[in-house]
């Protein structure tokens, strides 16, 4: 069974940092691209960052460039999202997802999703 499990969310003050983890089970990590998405109340789900497990290519939304870093540990089947200089507008539920297609920031391109982890940034 394919499963993605996020962890690492929490409450942090503006300017602080969090590291999210996405552990993957039930599939060969190397064959997939992994993306991080977020959804704030009343807003659509948006792409934050993604990584191609095959060649390590990474992509970021403009709103997080220079603050967030995505990385993967293929041996552990885990992708990380290091979030620095957090802002109140980063508050959302963060999801990781997997696709057999190329790394993309489009949610409907992804086949498997985790349950999400809440990130709350206070001002």
C-alpha positions as semicolon CSV with decimal commas, in nm:
position;residue;x (nm);y (nm);z (nm)
1;X;0,000;0,000;0,000
2;X;0,131;0,340;-0,098
3;X;0,144;0,577;0,194
4;X;0,289;0,921;0,260
5;X;0,324;1,045;0,617
6;X;0,405;1,408;0,697
7;X;0,545;1,531;1,025
8;X;0,715;1,836;1,171
9;X;0,440;2,092;1,165
10;X;0,363;2,315;1,459
11;X;0,330;2,666;1,593
12;X;0,619;2,907;1,541
13;X;0,669;3,281;1,564
14;X;0,732;3,488;1,255
15;X;1,095;3,465;1,153
16;X;1,128;3,117;1,295
17;X;1,198;2,785;1,125
18;X;1,042;2,443;1,090
19;X;1,145;2,130;0,905
20;X;0,874;1,913;0,760
21;X;0,934;1,549;0,675
22;X;0,750;1,328;0,429
23;X;0,813;0,956;0,471
24;X;0,707;0,734;0,182
25;X;0,602;0,371;0,208
26;X;0,501;0,109;-0,043
27;X;0,673;0,234;-0,355
28;X;1,017;0,284;-0,500
29;X;1,112;0,636;-0,415
30;X;1,353;0,675;-0,705
31;X;1,072;0,645;-0,960
32;X;0,865;0,934;-0,829
33;X;0,871;1,307;-0,798
34;X;0,762;1,445;-0,462
35;X;0,589;1,775;-0,410
36;X;0,495;1,989;-0,113
37;X;0,165;2,175;-0,127
38;X;-0,023;2,389;0,119
39;X;-0,379;2,495;0,171
40;X;-0,492;2,781;0,389
41;X;-0,854;2,818;0,502
42;X;-1,072;2,943;0,219
43;X;-0,794;2,916;-0,036
44;X;-0,704;2,669;-0,306
45;X;-0,426;2,419;-0,262
46;X;-0,103;2,560;-0,402
47;X;0,233;2,415;-0,492
48;X;0,520;2,511;-0,264
49;X;0,810;2,304;-0,388
50;X;0,888;1,979;-0,564
51;X;1,184;1,753;-0,628
52;X;1,266;1,492;-0,884
53;X;1,401;1,190;-0,699
54;X;1,583;1,069;-1,012
55;X;1,808;1,369;-1,070
56;X;1,743;1,594;-0,773
57;X;1,597;1,883;-0,973
58;X;1,409;2,121;-0,747
59;X;1,144;2,385;-0,801
60;X;0,995;2,651;-0,576
61;X;0,700;2,883;-0,572
62;X;0,806;3,247;-0,596
63;X;0,656;3,313;-0,254
64;X;0,901;3,075;-0,082
65;X;1,217;3,109;-0,292
66;X;1,518;3,185;-0,078
67;X;1,336;3,080;0,240
68;X;1,238;2,716;0,186
69;X;1,463;2,429;0,081
70;X;1,348;2,088;-0,037
71;X;1,575;1,786;-0,013
72;X;1,548;1,411;-0,030
73;X;1,713;1,114;0,132
74;X;1,639;0,830;-0,107
75;X;1,790;0,572;0,128
76;X;1,530;0,670;0,388
77;X;1,250;0,728;0,136
78;X;1,202;1,068;0,294
79;X;1,171;1,421;0,157
80;X;1,225;1,726;0,375
81;X;1,108;2,084;0,352
82;X;1,324;2,321;0,552
83;X;1,128;2,640;0,611
84;X;1,315;2,946;0,733
85;X;1,211;3,307;0,789
86;X;0,852;3,198;0,824
87;X;0,577;3,454;0,777
88;X;0,217;3,456;0,900
89;X;0,105;3,407;0,539
90;X;0,283;3,069;0,539
91;X;0,016;2,943;0,779
92;X;-0,158;2,645;0,618
93;X;-0,193;2,271;0,618
94;X;0,108;2,132;0,434
95;X;0,078;1,817;0,227
96;X;0,331;1,605;0,048
97;X;0,239;1,414;-0,264
98;X;0,395;1,174;-0,513
99;X;0,369;1,148;-0,890
100;X;0,520;0,918;-1,149
101;X;0,530;1,213;-1,386
102;X;0,795;1,480;-1,393
103;X;0,820;1,710;-1,095
104;X;0,542;1,968;-1,116
105;X;0,368;2,223;-0,898
106;X;0,021;2,125;-1,024
107;X;-0,180;1,936;-0,759
108;X;-0,389;1,726;-0,997
109;X;-0,075;1,578;-1,149
110;X;-0,010;1,391;-0,824
111;X;-0,140;1,044;-0,753
112;X;-0,074;0,994;-0,382
113;X;-0,119;1,233;-0,092
114;X;-0,036;1,244;0,275
115;X;-0,279;1,346;0,547
116;X;-0,123;1,688;0,597
117;X;0,048;1,867;0,884
118;X;-0,055;2,204;1,025
119;X;0,190;2,492;1,020
120;X;0,089;2,803;1,209
121;X;0,305;3,115;1,209
122;X;0,215;3,380;1,465
123;X;0,293;3,748;1,415
